[in-house]
Short mmCIF file of C-alpha atoms in Angstrom, two decimals:
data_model
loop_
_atom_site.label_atom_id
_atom_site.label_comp_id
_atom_site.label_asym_id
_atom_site.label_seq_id
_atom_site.Cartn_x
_atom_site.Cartn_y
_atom_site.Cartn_z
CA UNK A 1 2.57 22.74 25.25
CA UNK A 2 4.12 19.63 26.27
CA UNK A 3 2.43 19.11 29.76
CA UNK A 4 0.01 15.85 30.31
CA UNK A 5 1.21 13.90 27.12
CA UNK A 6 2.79 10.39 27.86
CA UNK A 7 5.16 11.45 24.74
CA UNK A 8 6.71 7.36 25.04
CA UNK A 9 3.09 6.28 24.33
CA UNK A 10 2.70 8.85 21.39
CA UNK A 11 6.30 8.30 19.99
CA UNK A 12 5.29 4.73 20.06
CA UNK A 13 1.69 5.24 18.38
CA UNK A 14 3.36 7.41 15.61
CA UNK A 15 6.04 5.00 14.91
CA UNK A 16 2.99 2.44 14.18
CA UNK A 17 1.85 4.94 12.08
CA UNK A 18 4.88 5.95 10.21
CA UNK A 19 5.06 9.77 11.36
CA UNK A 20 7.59 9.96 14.11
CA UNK A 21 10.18 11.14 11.90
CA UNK A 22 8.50 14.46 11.69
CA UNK A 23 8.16 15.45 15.48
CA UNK A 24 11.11 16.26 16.11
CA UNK A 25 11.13 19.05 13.22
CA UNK A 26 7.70 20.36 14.51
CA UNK A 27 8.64 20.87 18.09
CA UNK A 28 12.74 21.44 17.81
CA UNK A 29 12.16 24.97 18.21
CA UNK A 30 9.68 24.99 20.83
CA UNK A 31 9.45 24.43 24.62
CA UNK A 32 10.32 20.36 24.97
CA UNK A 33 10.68 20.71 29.04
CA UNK A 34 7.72 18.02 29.15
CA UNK A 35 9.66 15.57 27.03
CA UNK A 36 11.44 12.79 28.58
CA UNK A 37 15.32 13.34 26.98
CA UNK A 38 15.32 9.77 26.03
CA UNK A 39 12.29 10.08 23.75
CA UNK A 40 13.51 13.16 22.38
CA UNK A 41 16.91 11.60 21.64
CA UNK A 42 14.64 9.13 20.00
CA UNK A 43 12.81 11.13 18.06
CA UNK A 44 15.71 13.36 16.79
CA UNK A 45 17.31 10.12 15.57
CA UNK A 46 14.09 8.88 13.82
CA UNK A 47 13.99 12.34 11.91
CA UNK A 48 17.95 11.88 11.02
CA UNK A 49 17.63 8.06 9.71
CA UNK A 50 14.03 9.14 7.90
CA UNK A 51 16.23 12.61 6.01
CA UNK A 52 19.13 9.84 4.77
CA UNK A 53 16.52 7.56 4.09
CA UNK A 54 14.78 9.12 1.66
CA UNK A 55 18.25 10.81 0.17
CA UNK A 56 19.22 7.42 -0.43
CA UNK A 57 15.70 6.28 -2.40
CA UNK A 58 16.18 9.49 -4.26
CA UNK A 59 19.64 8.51 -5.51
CA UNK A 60 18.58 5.21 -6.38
CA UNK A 61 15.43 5.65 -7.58
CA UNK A 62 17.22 8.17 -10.14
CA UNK A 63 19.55 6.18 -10.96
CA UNK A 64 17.39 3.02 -12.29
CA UNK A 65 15.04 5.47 -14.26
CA UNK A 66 18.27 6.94 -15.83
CA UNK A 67 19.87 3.24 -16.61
CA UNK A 68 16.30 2.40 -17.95
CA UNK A 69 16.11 4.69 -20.16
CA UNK A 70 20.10 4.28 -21.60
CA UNK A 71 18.31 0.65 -22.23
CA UNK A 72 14.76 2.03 -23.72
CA UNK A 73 12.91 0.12 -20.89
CA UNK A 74 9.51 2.64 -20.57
CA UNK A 75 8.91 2.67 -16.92
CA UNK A 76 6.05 4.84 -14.67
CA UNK A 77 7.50 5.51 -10.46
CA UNK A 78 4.82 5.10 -8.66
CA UNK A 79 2.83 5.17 -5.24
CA UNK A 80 5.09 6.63 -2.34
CA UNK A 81 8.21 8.02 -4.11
CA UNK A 82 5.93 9.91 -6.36
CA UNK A 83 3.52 11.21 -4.32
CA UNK A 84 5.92 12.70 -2.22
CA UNK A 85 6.92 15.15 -4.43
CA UNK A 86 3.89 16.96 -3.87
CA UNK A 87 4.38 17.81 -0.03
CA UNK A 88 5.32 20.86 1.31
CA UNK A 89 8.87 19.17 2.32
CA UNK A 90 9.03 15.18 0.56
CA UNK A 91 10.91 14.12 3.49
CA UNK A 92 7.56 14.50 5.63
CA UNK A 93 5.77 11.48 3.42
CA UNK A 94 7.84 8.70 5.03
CA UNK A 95 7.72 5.47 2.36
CA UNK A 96 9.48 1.86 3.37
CA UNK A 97 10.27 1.12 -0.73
CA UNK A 98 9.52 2.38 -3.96
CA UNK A 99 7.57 0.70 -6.83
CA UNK A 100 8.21 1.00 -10.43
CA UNK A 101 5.95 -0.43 -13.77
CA UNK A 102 6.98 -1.44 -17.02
CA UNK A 103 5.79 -3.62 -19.78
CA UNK A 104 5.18 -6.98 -18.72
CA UNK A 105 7.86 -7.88 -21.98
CA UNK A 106 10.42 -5.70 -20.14
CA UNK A 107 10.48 -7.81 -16.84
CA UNK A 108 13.71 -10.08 -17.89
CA UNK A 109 15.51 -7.15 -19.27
CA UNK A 110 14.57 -5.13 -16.22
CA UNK A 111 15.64 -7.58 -14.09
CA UNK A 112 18.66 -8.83 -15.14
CA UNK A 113 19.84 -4.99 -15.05
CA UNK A 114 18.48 -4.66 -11.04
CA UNK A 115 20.68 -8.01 -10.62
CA UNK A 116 23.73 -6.27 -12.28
CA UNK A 117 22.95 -2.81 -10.40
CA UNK A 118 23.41 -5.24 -7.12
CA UNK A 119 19.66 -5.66 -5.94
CA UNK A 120 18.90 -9.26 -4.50
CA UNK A 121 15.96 -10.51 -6.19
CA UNK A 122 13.91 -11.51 -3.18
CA UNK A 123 10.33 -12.50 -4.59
CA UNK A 124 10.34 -13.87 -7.81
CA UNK A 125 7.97 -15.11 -10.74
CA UNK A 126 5.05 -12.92 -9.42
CA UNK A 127 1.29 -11.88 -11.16
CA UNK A 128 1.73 -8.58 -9.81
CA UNK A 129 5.34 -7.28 -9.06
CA UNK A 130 8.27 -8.78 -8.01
CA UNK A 131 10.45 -7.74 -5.15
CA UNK A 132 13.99 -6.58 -4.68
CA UNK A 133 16.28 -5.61 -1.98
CA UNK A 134 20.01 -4.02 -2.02
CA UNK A 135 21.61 -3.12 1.77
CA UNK A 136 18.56 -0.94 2.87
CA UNK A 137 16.42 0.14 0.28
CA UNK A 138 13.37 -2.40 -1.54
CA UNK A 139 11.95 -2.50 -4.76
CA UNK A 140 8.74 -3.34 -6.26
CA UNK A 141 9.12 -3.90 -9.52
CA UNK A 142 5.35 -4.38 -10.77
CA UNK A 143 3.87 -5.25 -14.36
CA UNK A 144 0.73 -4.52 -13.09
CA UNK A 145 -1.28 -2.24 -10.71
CA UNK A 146 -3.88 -4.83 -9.71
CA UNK A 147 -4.61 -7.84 -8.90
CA UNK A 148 -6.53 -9.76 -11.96
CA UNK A 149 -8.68 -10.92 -9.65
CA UNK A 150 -9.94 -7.45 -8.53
CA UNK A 151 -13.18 -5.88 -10.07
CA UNK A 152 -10.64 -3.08 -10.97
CA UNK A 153 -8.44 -4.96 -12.85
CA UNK A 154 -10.30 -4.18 -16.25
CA UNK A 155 -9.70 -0.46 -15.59
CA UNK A 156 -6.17 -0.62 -14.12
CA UNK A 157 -4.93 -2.53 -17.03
CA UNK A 158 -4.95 0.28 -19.53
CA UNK A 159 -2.16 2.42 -17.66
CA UNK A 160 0.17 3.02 -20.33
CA UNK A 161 -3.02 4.75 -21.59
CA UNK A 162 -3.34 7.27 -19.34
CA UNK A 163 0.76 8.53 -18.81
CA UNK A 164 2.35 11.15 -19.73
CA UNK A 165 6.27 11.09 -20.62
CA UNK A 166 8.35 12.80 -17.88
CA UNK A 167 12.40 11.95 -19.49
CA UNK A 168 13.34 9.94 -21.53
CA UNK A 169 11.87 6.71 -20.94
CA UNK A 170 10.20 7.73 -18.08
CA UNK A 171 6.80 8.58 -17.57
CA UNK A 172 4.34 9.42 -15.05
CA UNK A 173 0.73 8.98 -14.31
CA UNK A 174 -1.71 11.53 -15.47
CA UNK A 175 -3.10 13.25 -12.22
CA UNK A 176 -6.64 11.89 -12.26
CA UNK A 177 -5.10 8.47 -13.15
CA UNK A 178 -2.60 8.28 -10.07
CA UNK A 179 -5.39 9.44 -7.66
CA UNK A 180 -7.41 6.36 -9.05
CA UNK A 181 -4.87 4.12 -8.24
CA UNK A 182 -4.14 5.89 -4.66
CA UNK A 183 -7.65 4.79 -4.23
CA UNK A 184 -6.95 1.49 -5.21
CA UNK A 185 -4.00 1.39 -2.91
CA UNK A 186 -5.87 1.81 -0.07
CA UNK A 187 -8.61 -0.14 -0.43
CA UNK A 188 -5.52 -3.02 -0.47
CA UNK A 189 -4.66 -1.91 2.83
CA UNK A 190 -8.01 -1.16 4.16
CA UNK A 191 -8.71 -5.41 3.46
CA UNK A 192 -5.86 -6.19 5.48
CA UNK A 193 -6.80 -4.17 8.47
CA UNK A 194 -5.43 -0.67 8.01
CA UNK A 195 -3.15 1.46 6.21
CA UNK A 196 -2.40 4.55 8.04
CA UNK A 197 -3.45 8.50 8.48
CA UNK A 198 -0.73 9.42 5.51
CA UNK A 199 -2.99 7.43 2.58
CA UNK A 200 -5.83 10.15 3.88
CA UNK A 201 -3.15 12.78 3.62
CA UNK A 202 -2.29 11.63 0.39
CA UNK A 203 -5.45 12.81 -0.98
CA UNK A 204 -5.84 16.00 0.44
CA UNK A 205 -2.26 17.24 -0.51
CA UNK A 206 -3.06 16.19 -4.17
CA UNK A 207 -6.76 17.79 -3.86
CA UNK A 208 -4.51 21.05 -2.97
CA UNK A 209 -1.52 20.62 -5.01
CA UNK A 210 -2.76 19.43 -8.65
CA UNK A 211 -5.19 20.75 -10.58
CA UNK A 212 -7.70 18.00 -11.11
CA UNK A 213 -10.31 17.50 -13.36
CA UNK A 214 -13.27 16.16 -11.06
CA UNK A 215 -15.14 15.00 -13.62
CA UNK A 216 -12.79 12.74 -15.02
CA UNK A 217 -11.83 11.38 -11.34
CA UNK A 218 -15.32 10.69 -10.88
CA UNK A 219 -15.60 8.41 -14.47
CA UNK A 220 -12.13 6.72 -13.86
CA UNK A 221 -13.58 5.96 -9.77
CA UNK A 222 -16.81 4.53 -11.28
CA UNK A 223 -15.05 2.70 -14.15
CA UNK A 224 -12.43 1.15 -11.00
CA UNK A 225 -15.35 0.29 -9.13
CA UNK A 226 -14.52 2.84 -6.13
CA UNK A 227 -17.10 5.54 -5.88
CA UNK A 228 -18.16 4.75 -2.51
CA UNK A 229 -14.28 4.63 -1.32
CA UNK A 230 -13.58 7.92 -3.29
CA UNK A 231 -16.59 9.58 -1.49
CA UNK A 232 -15.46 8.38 1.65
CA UNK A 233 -12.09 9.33 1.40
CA UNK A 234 -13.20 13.11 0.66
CA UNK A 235 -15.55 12.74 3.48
CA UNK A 236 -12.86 11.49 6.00
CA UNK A 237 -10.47 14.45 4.62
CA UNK A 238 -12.99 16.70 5.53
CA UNK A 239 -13.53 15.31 8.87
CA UNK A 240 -10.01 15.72 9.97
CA UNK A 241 -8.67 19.01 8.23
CA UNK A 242 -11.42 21.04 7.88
CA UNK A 243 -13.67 19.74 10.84
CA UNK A 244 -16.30 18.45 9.01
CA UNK A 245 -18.65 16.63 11.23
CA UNK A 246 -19.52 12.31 9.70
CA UNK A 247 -21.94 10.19 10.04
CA UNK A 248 -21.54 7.93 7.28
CA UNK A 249 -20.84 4.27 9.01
CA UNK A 250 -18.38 3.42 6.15
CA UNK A 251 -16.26 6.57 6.40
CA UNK A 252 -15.76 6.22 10.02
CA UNK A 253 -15.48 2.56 9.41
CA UNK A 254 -12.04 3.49 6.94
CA UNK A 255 -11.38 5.97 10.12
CA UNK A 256 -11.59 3.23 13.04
CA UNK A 257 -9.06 1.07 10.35
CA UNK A 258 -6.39 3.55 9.40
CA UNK A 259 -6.16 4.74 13.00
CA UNK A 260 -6.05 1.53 14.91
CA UNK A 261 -4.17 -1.01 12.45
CA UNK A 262 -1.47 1.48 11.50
CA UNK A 263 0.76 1.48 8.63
CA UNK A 264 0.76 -1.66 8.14
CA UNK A 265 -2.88 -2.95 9.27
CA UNK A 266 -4.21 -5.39 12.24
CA UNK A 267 -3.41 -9.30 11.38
CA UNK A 268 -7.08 -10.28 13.32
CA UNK A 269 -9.17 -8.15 11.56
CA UNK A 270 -7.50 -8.48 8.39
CA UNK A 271 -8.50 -12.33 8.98
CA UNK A 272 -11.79 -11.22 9.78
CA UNK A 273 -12.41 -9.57 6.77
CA UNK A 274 -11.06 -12.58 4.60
CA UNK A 275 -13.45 -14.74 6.30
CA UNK A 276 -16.10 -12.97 6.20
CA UNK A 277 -15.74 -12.62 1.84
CA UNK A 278 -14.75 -15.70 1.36
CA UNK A 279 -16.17 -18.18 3.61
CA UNK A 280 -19.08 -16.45 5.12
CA UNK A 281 -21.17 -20.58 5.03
CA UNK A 282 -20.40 -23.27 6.93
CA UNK A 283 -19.12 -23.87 10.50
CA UNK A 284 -15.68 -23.45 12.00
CA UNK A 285 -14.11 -26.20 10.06
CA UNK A 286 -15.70 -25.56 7.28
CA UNK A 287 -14.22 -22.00 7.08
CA UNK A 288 -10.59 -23.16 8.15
CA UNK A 289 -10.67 -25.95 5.28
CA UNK A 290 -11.77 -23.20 2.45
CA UNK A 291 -8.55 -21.02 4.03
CA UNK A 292 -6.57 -23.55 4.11
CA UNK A 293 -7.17 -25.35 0.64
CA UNK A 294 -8.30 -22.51 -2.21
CA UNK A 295 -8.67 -23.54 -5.47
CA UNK A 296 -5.98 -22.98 -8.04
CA UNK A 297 -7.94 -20.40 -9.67
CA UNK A 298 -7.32 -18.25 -6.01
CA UNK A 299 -3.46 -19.29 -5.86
CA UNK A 300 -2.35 -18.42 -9.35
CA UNK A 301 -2.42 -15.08 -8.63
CA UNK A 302 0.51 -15.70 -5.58
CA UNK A 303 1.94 -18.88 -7.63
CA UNK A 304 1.75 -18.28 -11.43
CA UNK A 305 3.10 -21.73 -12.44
CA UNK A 306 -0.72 -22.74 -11.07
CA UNK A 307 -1.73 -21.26 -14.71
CA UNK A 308 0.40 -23.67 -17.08
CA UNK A 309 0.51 -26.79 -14.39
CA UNK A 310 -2.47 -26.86 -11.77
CA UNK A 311 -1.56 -30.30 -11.18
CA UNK A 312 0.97 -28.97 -8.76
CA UNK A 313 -1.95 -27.68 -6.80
CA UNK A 314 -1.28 -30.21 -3.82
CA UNK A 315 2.34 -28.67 -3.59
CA UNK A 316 1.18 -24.79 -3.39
CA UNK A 317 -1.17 -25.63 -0.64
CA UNK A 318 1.60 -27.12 1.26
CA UNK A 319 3.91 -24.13 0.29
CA UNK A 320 1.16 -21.89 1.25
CA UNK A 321 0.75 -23.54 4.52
CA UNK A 322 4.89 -23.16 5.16
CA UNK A 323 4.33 -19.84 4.13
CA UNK A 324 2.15 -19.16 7.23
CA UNK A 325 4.50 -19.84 9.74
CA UNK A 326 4.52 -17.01 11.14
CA UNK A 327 0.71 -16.69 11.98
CA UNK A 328 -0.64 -16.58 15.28
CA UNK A 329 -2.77 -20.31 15.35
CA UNK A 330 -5.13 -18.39 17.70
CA UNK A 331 -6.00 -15.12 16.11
CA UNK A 332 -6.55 -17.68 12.80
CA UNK A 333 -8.81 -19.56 14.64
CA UNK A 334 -10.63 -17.12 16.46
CA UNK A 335 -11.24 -15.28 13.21
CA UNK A 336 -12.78 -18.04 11.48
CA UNK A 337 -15.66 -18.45 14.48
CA UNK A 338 -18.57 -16.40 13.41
CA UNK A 339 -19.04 -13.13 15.18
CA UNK A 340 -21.58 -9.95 15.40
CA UNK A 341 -18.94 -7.67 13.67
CA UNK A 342 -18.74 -10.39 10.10
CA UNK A 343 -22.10 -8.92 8.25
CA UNK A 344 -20.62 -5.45 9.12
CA UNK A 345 -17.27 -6.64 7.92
CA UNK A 346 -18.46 -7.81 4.92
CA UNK A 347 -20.76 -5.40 4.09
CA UNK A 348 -17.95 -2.78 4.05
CA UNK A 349 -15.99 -4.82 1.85
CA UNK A 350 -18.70 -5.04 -0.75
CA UNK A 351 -19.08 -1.06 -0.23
CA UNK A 352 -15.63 0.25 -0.44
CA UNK A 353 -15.34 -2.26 -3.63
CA UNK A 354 -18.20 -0.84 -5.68
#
């Protein structure tokens, strides 16, 4: 079983991927004589730090909704730490943080009891959610699913109408509702060059776990603007659990993407695809100056003092610009050149966002 696999190269692939916790589980019990021991050791440590991992978000996680509700804050988990729950064994979905909503008038209060709970408020002041860190673990805490600058926004802004209470203060999506916003989620990682094979997985262990109404998915995916991206995703499903053969270019587009970026997506095509919605005129400089210098409009939504002082415009561009530091010069550059892949790029963005 283990014969003619370079199980370094697949450890490594599945670690981009955010699966190599679960190997070791799958193949404790069976013949590992093709296995180099130091990749096994690996793996068997991945699994351990993934099981105390998720213990640890499951404490915590439990323990804000519980000291939200003592203070009525009404609060929805969301994303990873809920979907989760609906896996065979929740330790298999591996999630990096975990996101929780509430009212946009709740922020302060919710914040000021993260602060006295220890978390470190690490992004502040944002549109969309602000972030939070304590030892290990990160928080999202969002008052909002999407961006306002999304053709989804209009939809996504009625949450609180479509919950359900859980306890106490808490309160969870309704099914057709979170698999909406699943969608949603991964059309945010499919613009930035990936995403991974567990946002596909997502999907199918909800199509097989809840009992939707299809009907309704199908309204609240036209009303978010992702048909085509809800079609696709069943499609894709299809293809890789039940064997389905594809030919839709769009499909296997969202294929090539989750399987080559990874969890986390590919930095040049992620440019690519910026480029190619944004500043599809003009030559090379052209293109870099639009990047470089967006209008306020563009930058309120990552600096939200832009909406009661644009005058301070000049200073965001420049924070902007620090904030880029770590981007590769080249891959920037290279991205901005037109190339034969940009129509296709951009065509699938339009697609997937309709």
């Amino acid at each position: 079983m283990t014969e003619g696999i370079d199980w370094a190269a697949f450890a490594e692939y599945a670690e981009t991927q955010q699966f190599e916790h679960i190997i070791y589980p799958l193949l404790k019990d069976k013949d590992i004589s093709g296995i180099d021991p130091q990749v096994w050791h690996h793996l068997h440590q991945r699994y351990g730090r993934a099981v105390y991992r998720d213990s640890i978000q499951d404490m915590e996680l439990e323990e804000i909704c519980t000291i939200f509700t003592e203070n009525q804050i009404a609060h929805i988990p969301m994303k990873g730490s809920v979907v989760k729950r609906y896996y065979p064994l929740p330790d298999i979905r591996r999630s990096t943080d975990f996101d929780i909503l509430v009212h946009n008038e709740d922020r302060y209060k919710a914040t000021t009891i993260l602060k006295e709970l220890g978390y470190i408020h690490k992004l502040k002041n944002q549109t969309m959610h602000d972030t939070f860190f304590r030892e290990k673990t990160y928080l999202e805490l969002h008052v909002m699913l999407v961006s306002p600058e999304t053709k989804a926004y209009q939809f996504f802004k009625n949450v609180w109408d479509y919950v359900l209470p859980d306890n106490g203060y808490t309160y969870k999506m309704q099914p057709e509702f979170l698999y909406t916003h699943l969608l949603a989620h991964l059309h945010r990682h499919l613009m930035a060059g990936g995403g991974g094979i567990k946002l596909i997985s997502d999907f199918r262990i909800l199509n097989h776990s809840v009992q939707l109404d299809h009907e309704r998915l199908i309204e609240f995916a036209e009303k978010a603007g992702m048909i085509h991206l809800y079609e696709c995703v069943n499609e894709l499903a299809a293809k890789w659990f039940d064997d389905v053969p594809c030919q839709n270019p769009y499909t296997l587009m969202i294929e090539k993407l989750l399987l080559s970026g990874g969890a986390y997506g590919d930095y040049e095509t992620s440019m690519k695809m910026r480029f190619s919605k944004k500043n599809g005129n003009g030559n090379i400089f052209q293109r870099l100056f639009c990047f470089a210098f967006p209008s306020a409009k563009y930058l309120t939504i990552r600096y939200p003092v832009l909406e009661k002082h644009p005058q301070l415009l000049p200073i965001m561009w420049a924070k902007r610009l620090l904030d880029f530091k770590g981007y590769n010069p080249k891959l920037i550059f290279g991205a901005a050149r037109k190339s034969e892949d940009e129509k296709m790029l951009a065509d699938f963005c339009e697609y997937v966002s309709e």
